[in-house]
mmCIF file of N, CA and C in Angstrom:
data_model
loop_
_atom_site.group_PDB
_atom_site.id
_atom_site.type_symbol
_atom_site.label_atom_id
_atom_site.label_comp_id
_atom_site.label_asym_id
_atom_site.label_seq_id
_atom_site.Cartn_x
_atom_site.Cartn_y
_atom_site.Cartn_z
ATOM 1 N N MET P 1 142.530 125.361 153.133
ATOM 2 C CA MET P 1 142.450 126.683 153.752
ATOM 3 C C MET P 1 142.443 126.468 155.258
ATOM 4 N N ILE P 2 143.317 127.166 155.926
ATOM 5 C CA ILE P 2 143.406 127.038 157.376
ATOM 6 C C ILE P 2 143.030 128.364 158.019
ATOM 7 N N ALA P 3 142.103 128.288 158.957
ATOM 8 C CA ALA P 3 141.674 129.407 159.809
ATOM 9 C C ALA P 3 140.595 130.284 159.175
ATOM 10 N N LYS P 4 139.599 129.654 158.532
ATOM 11 C CA LYS P 4 138.469 130.432 158.033
ATOM 12 C C LYS P 4 137.788 131.156 159.187
ATOM 13 N N SER P 5 137.846 130.566 160.371
ATOM 14 C CA SER P 5 137.222 131.199 161.538
ATOM 15 C C SER P 5 137.801 132.579 161.806
ATOM 16 N N THR P 6 139.067 132.786 161.456
ATOM 17 C CA THR P 6 139.686 134.104 161.612
ATOM 18 C C THR P 6 138.960 135.124 160.750
ATOM 19 N N LEU P 7 138.636 134.742 159.521
ATOM 20 C CA LEU P 7 137.890 135.640 158.633
ATOM 21 C C LEU P 7 136.488 135.884 159.181
ATOM 22 N N ARG P 8 135.830 134.814 159.610
ATOM 23 C CA ARG P 8 134.463 134.933 160.122
ATOM 24 C C ARG P 8 134.410 135.870 161.330
ATOM 25 N N GLU P 9 135.325 135.698 162.252
ATOM 26 C CA GLU P 9 135.367 136.565 163.439
ATOM 27 C C GLU P 9 135.583 138.018 163.034
ATOM 28 N N PHE P 10 136.386 138.234 162.005
ATOM 29 C CA PHE P 10 136.658 139.599 161.566
ATOM 30 C C PHE P 10 135.435 140.224 160.924
ATOM 31 N N TRP P 11 134.755 139.489 160.045
ATOM 32 C CA TRP P 11 133.609 140.105 159.375
ATOM 33 C C TRP P 11 132.423 140.283 160.298
ATOM 34 N N VAL P 12 132.378 139.574 161.411
ATOM 35 C CA VAL P 12 131.335 139.834 162.405
ATOM 36 C C VAL P 12 131.544 141.226 163.007
ATOM 37 N N ARG P 13 132.815 141.583 163.224
ATOM 38 C CA ARG P 13 133.142 142.902 163.784
ATOM 39 C C ARG P 13 133.158 144.007 162.723
ATOM 40 N N HIS P 14 133.418 143.631 161.487
ATOM 41 C CA HIS P 14 133.537 144.590 160.373
ATOM 42 C C HIS P 14 132.637 144.107 159.232
ATOM 43 N N SER P 15 131.353 144.272 159.398
ATOM 44 C CA SER P 15 130.394 143.708 158.446
ATOM 45 C C SER P 15 130.498 144.316 157.051
ATOM 46 N N ASP P 16 131.129 145.463 156.930
ATOM 47 C CA ASP P 16 131.258 146.090 155.613
ATOM 48 C C ASP P 16 132.161 145.308 154.664
ATOM 49 N N CYS P 17 132.940 144.367 155.188
ATOM 50 C CA CYS P 17 133.813 143.587 154.319
ATOM 51 C C CYS P 17 133.414 142.109 154.259
ATOM 52 N N GLU P 18 132.261 141.770 154.822
ATOM 53 C CA GLU P 18 131.844 140.361 154.860
ATOM 54 C C GLU P 18 131.772 139.752 153.458
ATOM 55 N N GLU P 19 131.091 140.396 152.551
ATOM 56 C CA GLU P 19 130.937 139.837 151.205
ATOM 57 C C GLU P 19 132.278 139.699 150.490
ATOM 58 N N GLN P 20 133.150 140.687 150.641
ATOM 59 C CA GLN P 20 134.465 140.620 149.993
ATOM 60 C C GLN P 20 135.289 139.463 150.548
ATOM 61 N N LEU P 21 135.249 139.269 151.873
ATOM 62 C CA LEU P 21 136.011 138.169 152.467
ATOM 63 C C LEU P 21 135.435 136.815 152.079
ATOM 64 N N LYS P 22 134.129 136.708 152.030
ATOM 65 C CA LYS P 22 133.511 135.452 151.592
ATOM 66 C C LYS P 22 133.880 135.149 150.143
ATOM 67 N N CYS P 23 133.880 136.170 149.318
ATOM 68 C CA CYS P 23 134.245 136.005 147.913
ATOM 69 C C CYS P 23 135.707 135.593 147.791
ATOM 70 N N TRP P 24 136.600 136.272 148.527
ATOM 71 C CA TRP P 24 138.019 135.912 148.491
ATOM 72 C C TRP P 24 138.198 134.466 148.938
ATOM 73 N N TYR P 25 137.543 134.084 150.021
ATOM 74 C CA TYR P 25 137.673 132.728 150.545
ATOM 75 C C TYR P 25 137.239 131.702 149.494
ATOM 76 N N LYS P 26 136.108 131.927 148.882
ATOM 77 C CA LYS P 26 135.600 130.993 147.869
ATOM 78 C C LYS P 26 136.581 130.881 146.704
ATOM 79 N N GLU P 27 137.055 132.016 146.220
ATOM 80 C CA GLU P 27 137.993 132.003 145.097
ATOM 81 C C GLU P 27 139.304 131.323 145.475
ATOM 82 N N ALA P 28 139.821 131.619 146.658
ATOM 83 C CA ALA P 28 141.082 131.020 147.096
ATOM 84 C C ALA P 28 140.918 129.518 147.331
ATOM 85 N N HIS P 29 139.799 129.131 147.887
ATOM 86 C CA HIS P 29 139.532 127.713 148.166
ATOM 87 C C HIS P 29 139.461 126.903 146.867
ATOM 88 N N GLU P 30 138.902 127.491 145.827
ATOM 89 C CA GLU P 30 138.752 126.800 144.549
ATOM 90 C C GLU P 30 139.975 126.929 143.648
ATOM 91 N N ALA P 31 140.849 127.861 143.962
ATOM 92 C CA ALA P 31 142.008 128.137 143.102
ATOM 93 C C ALA P 31 143.038 127.018 143.185
ATOM 94 N N GLU P 32 143.829 126.938 142.141
ATOM 95 C CA GLU P 32 144.970 126.027 142.120
ATOM 96 C C GLU P 32 146.220 126.872 141.928
ATOM 97 N N TRP P 33 146.606 127.556 142.992
ATOM 98 C CA TRP P 33 147.767 128.433 142.942
ATOM 99 C C TRP P 33 149.030 127.603 143.081
ATOM 100 N N LYS P 34 149.743 127.450 142.004
ATOM 101 C CA LYS P 34 150.994 126.683 142.008
ATOM 102 C C LYS P 34 152.220 127.594 142.078
ATOM 103 N N LYS P 35 152.017 128.855 141.692
ATOM 104 C CA LYS P 35 153.107 129.836 141.685
ATOM 105 C C LYS P 35 152.505 131.216 141.914
ATOM 106 N N PRO P 36 153.303 132.163 142.374
ATOM 107 C CA PRO P 36 152.784 133.517 142.586
ATOM 108 C C PRO P 36 152.123 134.119 141.353
ATOM 109 N N ARG P 37 152.607 133.799 140.174
ATOM 110 C CA ARG P 37 152.011 134.393 138.967
ATOM 111 C C ARG P 37 150.549 133.978 138.802
ATOM 112 N N ASN P 38 150.171 132.790 139.337
ATOM 113 C CA ASN P 38 148.770 132.374 139.287
ATOM 114 C C ASN P 38 147.903 133.303 140.118
ATOM 115 N N ILE P 39 148.414 133.736 141.251
ATOM 116 C CA ILE P 39 147.690 134.664 142.120
ATOM 117 C C ILE P 39 147.629 136.037 141.456
ATOM 118 N N LYS P 40 148.751 136.482 140.916
ATOM 119 C CA LYS P 40 148.839 137.812 140.317
ATOM 120 C C LYS P 40 147.837 137.974 139.179
ATOM 121 N N LYS P 41 147.558 136.891 138.474
ATOM 122 C CA LYS P 41 146.585 136.943 137.379
ATOM 123 C C LYS P 41 145.193 137.302 137.904
ATOM 124 N N ASP P 42 144.823 136.727 139.046
ATOM 125 C CA ASP P 42 143.503 136.981 139.636
ATOM 126 C C ASP P 42 143.483 138.194 140.553
ATOM 127 N N TYR P 43 144.626 138.482 141.175
ATOM 128 C CA TYR P 43 144.720 139.583 142.141
ATOM 129 C C TYR P 43 145.935 140.438 141.817
ATOM 130 N N PRO P 44 145.824 141.326 140.836
ATOM 131 C CA PRO P 44 146.976 142.123 140.400
ATOM 132 C C PRO P 44 147.591 142.987 141.496
ATOM 133 N N SER P 45 146.812 143.364 142.503
ATOM 134 C CA SER P 45 147.351 144.215 143.558
ATOM 135 C C SER P 45 147.982 143.423 144.702
ATOM 136 N N ALA P 46 147.957 142.092 144.616
ATOM 137 C CA ALA P 46 148.566 141.271 145.667
ATOM 138 C C ALA P 46 150.057 141.584 145.754
ATOM 139 N N ARG P 47 150.538 141.609 146.994
ATOM 140 C CA ARG P 47 151.966 141.885 147.225
ATOM 141 C C ARG P 47 152.610 140.626 147.778
ATOM 142 N N PHE P 48 153.747 140.257 147.229
ATOM 143 C CA PHE P 48 154.433 139.030 147.610
ATOM 144 C C PHE P 48 155.633 139.352 148.486
ATOM 145 N N LEU P 49 155.715 138.628 149.608
ATOM 146 C CA LEU P 49 156.793 138.812 150.567
ATOM 147 C C LEU P 49 157.615 137.524 150.643
ATOM 148 N N ASN P 50 158.661 137.547 151.435
ATOM 149 C CA ASN P 50 159.478 136.354 151.645
ATOM 150 C C ASN P 50 158.660 135.243 152.288
ATOM 151 N N ASP P 51 159.168 134.036 152.188
ATOM 152 C CA ASP P 51 158.583 132.851 152.819
ATOM 153 C C ASP P 51 157.142 132.601 152.391
ATOM 154 N N ASN P 52 156.859 132.862 151.122
ATOM 155 C CA ASN P 52 155.545 132.577 150.533
ATOM 156 C C ASN P 52 154.394 133.314 151.194
ATOM 157 N N ARG P 53 154.669 134.478 151.721
ATOM 158 C CA ARG P 53 153.614 135.315 152.283
ATOM 159 C C ARG P 53 153.053 136.211 151.187
ATOM 160 N N VAL P 54 151.729 136.398 151.255
ATOM 161 C CA VAL P 54 151.053 137.234 150.266
ATOM 162 C C VAL P 54 150.114 138.168 151.020
ATOM 163 N N VAL P 55 150.112 139.439 150.613
ATOM 164 C CA VAL P 55 149.226 140.439 151.197
ATOM 165 C C VAL P 55 148.169 140.788 150.151
ATOM 166 N N PHE P 56 146.901 140.622 150.544
ATOM 167 C CA PHE P 56 145.777 140.958 149.673
ATOM 168 C C PHE P 56 145.096 142.214 150.200
ATOM 169 N N ASN P 57 144.713 143.078 149.291
ATOM 170 C CA ASN P 57 143.902 144.244 149.643
ATOM 171 C C ASN P 57 142.441 143.823 149.602
ATOM 172 N N ILE P 58 141.724 144.147 150.653
ATOM 173 C CA ILE P 58 140.315 143.793 150.755
ATOM 174 C C ILE P 58 139.493 145.065 150.840
ATOM 175 N N LYS P 59 138.420 145.109 150.102
ATOM 176 C CA LYS P 59 137.489 146.238 150.086
ATOM 177 C C LYS P 59 138.201 147.556 149.784
ATOM 178 N N GLY P 60 138.783 147.601 148.615
ATOM 179 C CA GLY P 60 139.415 148.838 148.170
ATOM 180 C C GLY P 60 140.581 149.272 149.024
ATOM 181 N N ASN P 61 141.308 148.308 149.570
ATOM 182 C CA ASN P 61 142.488 148.575 150.393
ATOM 183 C C ASN P 61 142.138 149.111 151.783
ATOM 184 N N ASN P 62 140.886 148.999 152.198
ATOM 185 C CA ASN P 62 140.526 149.371 153.571
ATOM 186 C C ASN P 62 141.040 148.342 154.567
ATOM 187 N N TYR P 63 141.150 147.112 154.106
ATOM 188 C CA TYR P 63 141.602 146.006 154.960
ATOM 189 C C TYR P 63 142.718 145.258 154.251
ATOM 190 N N ARG P 64 143.534 144.602 155.054
ATOM 191 C CA ARG P 64 144.633 143.806 154.509
ATOM 192 C C ARG P 64 144.543 142.394 155.064
ATOM 193 N N LEU P 65 144.794 141.448 154.196
ATOM 194 C CA LEU P 65 144.790 140.036 154.539
ATOM 195 C C LEU P 65 146.163 139.477 154.220
ATOM 196 N N VAL P 66 146.803 138.849 155.206
ATOM 197 C CA VAL P 66 148.124 138.258 155.017
ATOM 198 C C VAL P 66 147.980 136.746 155.145
ATOM 199 N N VAL P 67 148.476 136.036 154.150
ATOM 200 C CA VAL P 67 148.433 134.581 154.169
ATOM 201 C C VAL P 67 149.821 134.025 153.879
ATOM 202 N N VAL P 68 150.008 132.772 154.265
ATOM 203 C CA VAL P 68 151.197 132.017 153.888
ATOM 204 C C VAL P 68 150.701 130.864 153.035
ATOM 205 N N ILE P 69 151.361 130.647 151.903
ATOM 206 C CA ILE P 69 150.911 129.624 150.969
ATOM 207 C C ILE P 69 151.981 128.552 150.801
ATOM 208 N N ASN P 70 151.547 127.304 150.915
ATOM 209 C CA ASN P 70 152.389 126.176 150.545
ATOM 210 C C ASN P 70 151.918 125.769 149.154
ATOM 211 N N TYR P 71 152.643 126.193 148.142
ATOM 212 C CA TYR P 71 152.241 125.966 146.759
ATOM 213 C C TYR P 71 152.242 124.484 146.396
ATOM 214 N N ASP P 72 153.176 123.713 146.959
ATOM 215 C CA ASP P 72 153.259 122.291 146.624
ATOM 216 C C ASP P 72 152.017 121.516 147.064
ATOM 217 N N TYR P 73 151.484 121.873 148.222
ATOM 218 C CA TYR P 73 150.333 121.155 148.771
ATOM 219 C C TYR P 73 149.011 121.913 148.620
ATOM 220 N N GLY P 74 149.070 123.134 148.102
ATOM 221 C CA GLY P 74 147.855 123.913 147.906
ATOM 222 C C GLY P 74 147.201 124.350 149.206
ATOM 223 N N ILE P 75 148.008 124.632 150.215
ATOM 224 C CA ILE P 75 147.487 125.028 151.524
ATOM 225 C C ILE P 75 147.695 126.526 151.717
ATOM 226 N N VAL P 76 146.641 127.192 152.191
ATOM 227 C CA VAL P 76 146.688 128.624 152.476
ATOM 228 C C VAL P 76 146.397 128.820 153.960
ATOM 229 N N TRP P 77 147.339 129.425 154.682
ATOM 230 C CA TRP P 77 147.164 129.734 156.101
ATOM 231 C C TRP P 77 146.868 131.219 156.247
ATOM 232 N N ILE P 78 145.760 131.531 156.844
ATOM 233 C CA ILE P 78 145.422 132.928 157.113
ATOM 234 C C ILE P 78 146.196 133.346 158.360
ATOM 235 N N ARG P 79 147.060 134.342 158.207
ATOM 236 C CA ARG P 79 147.934 134.768 159.310
ATOM 237 C C ARG P 79 147.473 136.070 159.944
ATOM 238 N N PHE P 80 146.788 136.935 159.161
ATOM 239 C CA PHE P 80 146.378 138.233 159.681
ATOM 240 C C PHE P 80 145.266 138.794 158.810
ATOM 241 N N ILE P 81 144.290 139.411 159.457
ATOM 242 C CA ILE P 81 143.301 140.236 158.771
ATOM 243 C C ILE P 81 143.077 141.449 159.659
ATOM 244 N N GLY P 82 143.136 142.617 159.078
ATOM 245 C CA GLY P 82 142.961 143.834 159.868
ATOM 246 C C GLY P 82 142.810 145.051 158.986
ATOM 247 N N THR P 83 142.629 146.172 159.640
ATOM 248 C CA THR P 83 142.524 147.423 158.901
ATOM 249 C C THR P 83 143.891 147.770 158.324
ATOM 250 N N HIS P 84 143.875 148.703 157.417
ATOM 251 C CA HIS P 84 145.131 149.176 156.827
ATOM 252 C C HIS P 84 146.053 149.686 157.946
ATOM 253 N N ALA P 85 145.503 150.443 158.885
ATOM 254 C CA ALA P 85 146.302 150.991 159.989
ATOM 255 C C ALA P 85 146.864 149.882 160.878
ATOM 256 N N GLN P 86 146.075 148.862 161.159
ATOM 257 C CA GLN P 86 146.563 147.737 161.958
ATOM 258 C C GLN P 86 147.677 147.003 161.227
ATOM 259 N N HIS P 87 147.521 146.847 159.916
ATOM 260 C CA HIS P 87 148.534 146.181 159.117
ATOM 261 C C HIS P 87 149.852 146.948 159.170
ATOM 262 N N ASP P 88 149.794 148.255 159.181
ATOM 263 C CA ASP P 88 151.012 149.058 159.229
ATOM 264 C C ASP P 88 151.790 148.867 160.530
ATOM 265 N N LYS P 89 151.152 148.322 161.553
ATOM 266 C CA LYS P 89 151.801 148.125 162.858
ATOM 267 C C LYS P 89 152.418 146.742 163.028
ATOM 268 N N ILE P 90 152.226 145.869 162.044
ATOM 269 C CA ILE P 90 152.793 144.520 162.144
ATOM 270 C C ILE P 90 153.909 144.357 161.138
ATOM 271 N N ASP P 91 154.661 143.282 161.311
ATOM 272 C CA ASP P 91 155.654 142.912 160.322
ATOM 273 C C ASP P 91 155.074 141.735 159.542
ATOM 274 N N ALA P 92 154.489 142.017 158.401
ATOM 275 C CA ALA P 92 153.805 140.997 157.618
ATOM 276 C C ALA P 92 154.749 139.905 157.135
ATOM 277 N N SER P 93 156.028 140.189 157.109
ATOM 278 C CA SER P 93 156.990 139.186 156.642
ATOM 279 C C SER P 93 157.320 138.135 157.692
ATOM 280 N N THR P 94 156.865 138.352 158.924
ATOM 281 C CA THR P 94 157.150 137.378 159.983
ATOM 282 C C THR P 94 155.907 136.886 160.706
ATOM 283 N N ILE P 95 154.772 137.481 160.478
ATOM 284 C CA ILE P 95 153.570 137.111 161.225
ATOM 285 C C ILE P 95 153.077 135.712 160.847
#
């Protein structure tokens, strides 16, 4: 997992999602995601984009988390965490 500090900085500012982000981090850190279907089993609402990008809904879709996954090496890069409105202003497929 790369950039846990990004999550930590976010939940300091948005404490209402701290537990959800900690839970997501723990689950993702322990997961063995080899293919998108492995993620979909645990996170049915996850959205898959080009270049192995995945968008997760956090806290009932109040927040969005965008990651890039290298399935071969099991590496997850946190690329963006923000409110739903902030997410709508970015291009999640290139961030």
